[in-house]
PDB file of C-alpha atoms in Angstrom:
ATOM      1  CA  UNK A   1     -67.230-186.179 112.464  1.00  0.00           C
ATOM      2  CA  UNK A   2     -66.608-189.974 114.104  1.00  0.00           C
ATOM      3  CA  UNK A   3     -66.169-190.980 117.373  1.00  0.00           C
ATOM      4  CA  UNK A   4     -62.988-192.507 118.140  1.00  0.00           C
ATOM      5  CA  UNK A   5     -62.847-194.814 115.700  1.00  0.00           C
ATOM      6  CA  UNK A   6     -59.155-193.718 114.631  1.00  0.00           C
ATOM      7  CA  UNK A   7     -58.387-190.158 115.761  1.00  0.00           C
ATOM      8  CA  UNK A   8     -55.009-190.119 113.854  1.00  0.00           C
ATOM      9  CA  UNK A   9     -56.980-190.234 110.364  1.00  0.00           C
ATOM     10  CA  UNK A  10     -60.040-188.769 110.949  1.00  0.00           C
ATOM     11  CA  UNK A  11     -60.625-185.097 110.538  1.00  0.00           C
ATOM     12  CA  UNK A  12     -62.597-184.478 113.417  1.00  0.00           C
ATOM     13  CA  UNK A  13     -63.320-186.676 116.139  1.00  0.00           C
ATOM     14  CA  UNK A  14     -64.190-186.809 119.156  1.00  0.00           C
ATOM     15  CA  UNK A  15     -62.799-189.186 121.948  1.00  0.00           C
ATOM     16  CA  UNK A  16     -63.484-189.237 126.265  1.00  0.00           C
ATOM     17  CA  UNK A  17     -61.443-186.547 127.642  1.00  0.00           C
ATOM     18  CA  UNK A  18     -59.011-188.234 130.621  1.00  0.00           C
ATOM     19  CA  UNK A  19     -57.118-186.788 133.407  1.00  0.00           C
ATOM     20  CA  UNK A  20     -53.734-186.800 131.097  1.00  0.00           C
ATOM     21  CA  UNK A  21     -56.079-184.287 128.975  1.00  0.00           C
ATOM     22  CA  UNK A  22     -56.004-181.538 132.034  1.00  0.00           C
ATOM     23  CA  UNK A  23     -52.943-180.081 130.450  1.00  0.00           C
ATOM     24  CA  UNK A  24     -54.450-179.058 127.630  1.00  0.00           C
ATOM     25  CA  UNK A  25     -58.474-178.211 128.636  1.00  0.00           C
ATOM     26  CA  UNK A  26     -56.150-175.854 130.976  1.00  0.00           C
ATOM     27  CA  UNK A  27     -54.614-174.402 128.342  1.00  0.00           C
ATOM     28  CA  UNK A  28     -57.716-174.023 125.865  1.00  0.00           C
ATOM     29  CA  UNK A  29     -59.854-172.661 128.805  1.00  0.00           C
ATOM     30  CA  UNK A  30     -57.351-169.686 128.965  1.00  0.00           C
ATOM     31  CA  UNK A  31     -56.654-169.121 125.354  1.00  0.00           C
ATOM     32  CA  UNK A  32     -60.942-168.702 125.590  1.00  0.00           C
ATOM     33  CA  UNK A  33     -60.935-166.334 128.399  1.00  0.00           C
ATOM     34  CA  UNK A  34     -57.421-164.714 128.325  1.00  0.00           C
ATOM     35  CA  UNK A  35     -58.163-162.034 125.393  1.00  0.00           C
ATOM     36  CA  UNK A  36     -60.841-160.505 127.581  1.00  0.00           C
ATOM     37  CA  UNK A  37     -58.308-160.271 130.976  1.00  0.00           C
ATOM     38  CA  UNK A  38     -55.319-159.027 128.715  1.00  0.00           C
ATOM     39  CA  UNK A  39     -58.015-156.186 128.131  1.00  0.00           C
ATOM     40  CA  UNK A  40     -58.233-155.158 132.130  1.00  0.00           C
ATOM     41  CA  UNK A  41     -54.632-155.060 132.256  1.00  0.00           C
ATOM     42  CA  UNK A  42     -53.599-158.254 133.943  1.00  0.00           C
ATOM     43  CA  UNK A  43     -49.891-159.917 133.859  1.00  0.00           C
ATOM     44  CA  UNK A  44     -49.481-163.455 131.729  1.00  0.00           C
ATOM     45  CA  UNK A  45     -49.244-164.988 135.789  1.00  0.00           C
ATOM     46  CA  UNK A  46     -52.260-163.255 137.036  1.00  0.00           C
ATOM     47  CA  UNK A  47     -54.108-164.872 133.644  1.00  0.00           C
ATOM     48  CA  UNK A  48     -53.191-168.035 134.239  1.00  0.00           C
ATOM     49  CA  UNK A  49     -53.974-168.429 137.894  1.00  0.00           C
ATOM     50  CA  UNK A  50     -57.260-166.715 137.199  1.00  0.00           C
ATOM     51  CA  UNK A  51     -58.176-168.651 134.446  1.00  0.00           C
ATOM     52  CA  UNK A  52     -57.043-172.184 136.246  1.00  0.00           C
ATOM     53  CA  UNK A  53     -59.551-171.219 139.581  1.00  0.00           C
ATOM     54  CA  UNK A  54     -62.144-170.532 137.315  1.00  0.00           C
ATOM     55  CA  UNK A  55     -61.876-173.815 135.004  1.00  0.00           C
ATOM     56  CA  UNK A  56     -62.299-175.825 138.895  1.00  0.00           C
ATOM     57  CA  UNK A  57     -65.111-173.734 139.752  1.00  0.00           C
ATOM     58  CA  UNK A  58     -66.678-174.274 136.039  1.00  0.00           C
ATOM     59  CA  UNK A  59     -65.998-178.071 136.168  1.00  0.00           C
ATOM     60  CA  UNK A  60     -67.389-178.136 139.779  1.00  0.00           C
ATOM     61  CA  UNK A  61     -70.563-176.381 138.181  1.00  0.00           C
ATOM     62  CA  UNK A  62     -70.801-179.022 135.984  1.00  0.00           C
ATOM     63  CA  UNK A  63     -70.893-181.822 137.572  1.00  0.00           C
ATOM     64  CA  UNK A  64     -74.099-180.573 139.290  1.00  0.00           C
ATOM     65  CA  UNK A  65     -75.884-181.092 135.874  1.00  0.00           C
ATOM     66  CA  UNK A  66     -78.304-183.803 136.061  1.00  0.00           C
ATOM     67  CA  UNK A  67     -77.384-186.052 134.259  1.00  0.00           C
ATOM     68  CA  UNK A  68     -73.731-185.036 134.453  1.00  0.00           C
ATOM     69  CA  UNK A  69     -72.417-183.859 131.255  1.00  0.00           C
ATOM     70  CA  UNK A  70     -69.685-186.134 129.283  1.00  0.00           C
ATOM     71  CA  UNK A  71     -66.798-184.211 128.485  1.00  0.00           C
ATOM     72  CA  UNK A  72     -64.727-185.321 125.116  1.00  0.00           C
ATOM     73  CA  UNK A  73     -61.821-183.745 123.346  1.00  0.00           C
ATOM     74  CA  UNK A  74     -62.521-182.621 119.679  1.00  0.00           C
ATOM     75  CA  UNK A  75     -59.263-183.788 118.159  1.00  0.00           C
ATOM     76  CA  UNK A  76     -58.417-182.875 114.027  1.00  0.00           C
ATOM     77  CA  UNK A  77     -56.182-185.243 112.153  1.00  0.00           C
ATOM     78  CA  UNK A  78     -55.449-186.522 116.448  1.00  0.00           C
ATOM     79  CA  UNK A  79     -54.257-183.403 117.538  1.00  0.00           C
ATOM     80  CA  UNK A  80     -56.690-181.542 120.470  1.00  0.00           C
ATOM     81  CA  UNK A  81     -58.238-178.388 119.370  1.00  0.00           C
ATOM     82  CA  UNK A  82     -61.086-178.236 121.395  1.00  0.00           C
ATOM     83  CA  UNK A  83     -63.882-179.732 123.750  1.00  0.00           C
ATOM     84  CA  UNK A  84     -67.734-180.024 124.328  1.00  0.00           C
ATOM     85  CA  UNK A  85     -69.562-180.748 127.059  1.00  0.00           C
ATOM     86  CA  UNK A  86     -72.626-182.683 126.478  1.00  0.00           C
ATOM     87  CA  UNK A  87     -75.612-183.827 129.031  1.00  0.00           C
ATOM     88  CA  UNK A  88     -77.238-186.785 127.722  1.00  0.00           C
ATOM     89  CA  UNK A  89     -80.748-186.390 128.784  1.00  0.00           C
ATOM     90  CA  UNK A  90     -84.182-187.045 127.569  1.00  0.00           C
ATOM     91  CA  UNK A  91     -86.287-185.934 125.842  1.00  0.00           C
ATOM     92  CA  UNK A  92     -83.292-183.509 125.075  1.00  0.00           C
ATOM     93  CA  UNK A  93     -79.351-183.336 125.028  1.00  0.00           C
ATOM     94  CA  UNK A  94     -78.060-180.553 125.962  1.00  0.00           C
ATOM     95  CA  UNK A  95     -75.039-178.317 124.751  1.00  0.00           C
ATOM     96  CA  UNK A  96     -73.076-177.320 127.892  1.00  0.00           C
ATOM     97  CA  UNK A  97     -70.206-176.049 126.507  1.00  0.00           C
ATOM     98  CA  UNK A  98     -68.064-176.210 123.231  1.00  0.00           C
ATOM     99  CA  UNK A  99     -64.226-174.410 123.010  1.00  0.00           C
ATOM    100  CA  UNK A 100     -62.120-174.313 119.915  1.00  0.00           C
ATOM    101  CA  UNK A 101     -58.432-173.301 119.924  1.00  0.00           C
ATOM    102  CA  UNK A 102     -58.292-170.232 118.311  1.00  0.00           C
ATOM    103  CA  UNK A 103     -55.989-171.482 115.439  1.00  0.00           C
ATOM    104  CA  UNK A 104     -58.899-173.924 114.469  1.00  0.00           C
ATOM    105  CA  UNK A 105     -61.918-171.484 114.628  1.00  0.00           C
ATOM    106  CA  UNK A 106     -63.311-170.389 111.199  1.00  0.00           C
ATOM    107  CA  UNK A 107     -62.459-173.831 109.687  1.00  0.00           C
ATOM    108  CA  UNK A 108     -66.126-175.435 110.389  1.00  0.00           C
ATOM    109  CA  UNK A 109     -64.661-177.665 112.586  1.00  0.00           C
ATOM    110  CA  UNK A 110     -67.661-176.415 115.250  1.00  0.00           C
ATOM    111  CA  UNK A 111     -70.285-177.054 112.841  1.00  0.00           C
ATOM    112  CA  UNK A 112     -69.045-180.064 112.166  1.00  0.00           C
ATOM    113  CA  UNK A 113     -69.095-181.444 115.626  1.00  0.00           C
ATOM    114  CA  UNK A 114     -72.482-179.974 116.308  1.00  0.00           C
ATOM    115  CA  UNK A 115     -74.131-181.282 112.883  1.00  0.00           C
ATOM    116  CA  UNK A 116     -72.515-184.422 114.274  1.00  0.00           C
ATOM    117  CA  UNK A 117     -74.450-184.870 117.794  1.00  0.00           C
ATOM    118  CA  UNK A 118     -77.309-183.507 116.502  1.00  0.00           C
ATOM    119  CA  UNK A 119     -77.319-186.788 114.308  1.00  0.00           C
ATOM    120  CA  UNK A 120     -76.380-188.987 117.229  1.00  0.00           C
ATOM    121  CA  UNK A 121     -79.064-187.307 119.391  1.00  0.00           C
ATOM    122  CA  UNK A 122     -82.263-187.795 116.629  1.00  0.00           C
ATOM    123  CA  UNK A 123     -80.553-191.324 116.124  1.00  0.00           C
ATOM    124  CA  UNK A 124     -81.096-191.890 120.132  1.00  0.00           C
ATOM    125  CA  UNK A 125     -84.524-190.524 120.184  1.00  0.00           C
ATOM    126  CA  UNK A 126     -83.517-187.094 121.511  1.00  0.00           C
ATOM    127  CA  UNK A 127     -83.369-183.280 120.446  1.00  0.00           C
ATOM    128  CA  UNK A 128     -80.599-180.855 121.153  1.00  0.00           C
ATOM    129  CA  UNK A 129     -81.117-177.776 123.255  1.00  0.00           C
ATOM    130  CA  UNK A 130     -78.167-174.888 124.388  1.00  0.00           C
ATOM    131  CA  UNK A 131     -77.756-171.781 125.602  1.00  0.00           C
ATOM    132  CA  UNK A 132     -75.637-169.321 124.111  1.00  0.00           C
ATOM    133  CA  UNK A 133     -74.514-166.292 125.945  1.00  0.00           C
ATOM    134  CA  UNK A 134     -75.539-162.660 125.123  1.00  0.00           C
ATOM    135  CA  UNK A 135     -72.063-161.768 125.172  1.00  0.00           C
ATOM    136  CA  UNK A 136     -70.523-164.740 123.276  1.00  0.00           C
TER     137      UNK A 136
END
């Protein structure tokens, strides 16, 4: 995994997500979430407009990390197919989020990108902590 150096060749990279990525964090958020509404019953509309409060209210959750966490878009061959959410802290990073399309899970594309910061954090001094859901 590298860091922007040239997203259109690299495998995976990662690169700063921008406000011209809210189009597609949208769009990942819900493919995350929308297999567990479909299962309650709820229209395509009622999905979407759920799933866009609830990305606001996540982000707004977020930024109440201390330090904030840096959000980047995990990009194969420079095409998005994910993100992670990372709080650069010390002694510790720590792993706010990570999403994957589902058309690029299974691939080790995940791994990838966590074997990756894990490097970058011993290489700054610092160990990697997460929490993963019960559910998840």
């Amino acid at each position: 995994m590298t860091d922007s150096s040239d997203p259109n060749t690299a495998p995976v990279c990662l690169r700063p997500a921008t406000p011209a990525d809210a189009g597609f964090l949208a769009l990942l958020y819900q493919s995350v979430r929308a297999p567990q509404l479909q299962q309650i019953g709820w229209s395509g509309p009622q999905i979407e407009a759920f799933c866009a409060m609830q990305l606001r209210l996540r982000d707004a959750g977020h930024a109440q990390y201390t330090p904030r966490p840096t959000t980047s878009v995990i990009t194969q061959r420079g095409v998005p197919v994910g993100r992670i959410d990372v709080a650069h802290s010390h002694p510790d990073w720590m792993l706010v989020n990570i999403e994957l399309l589902p058309a690029s899970r299974g691939q080790g594309i995940g791994g990838e990108v966590l074997q990756g910061l894990q490097q970058q954090a011993a290489a700054a001094g610092a160990g990697m902590v997460l929490h993963v859901d019960r559910g998840n």
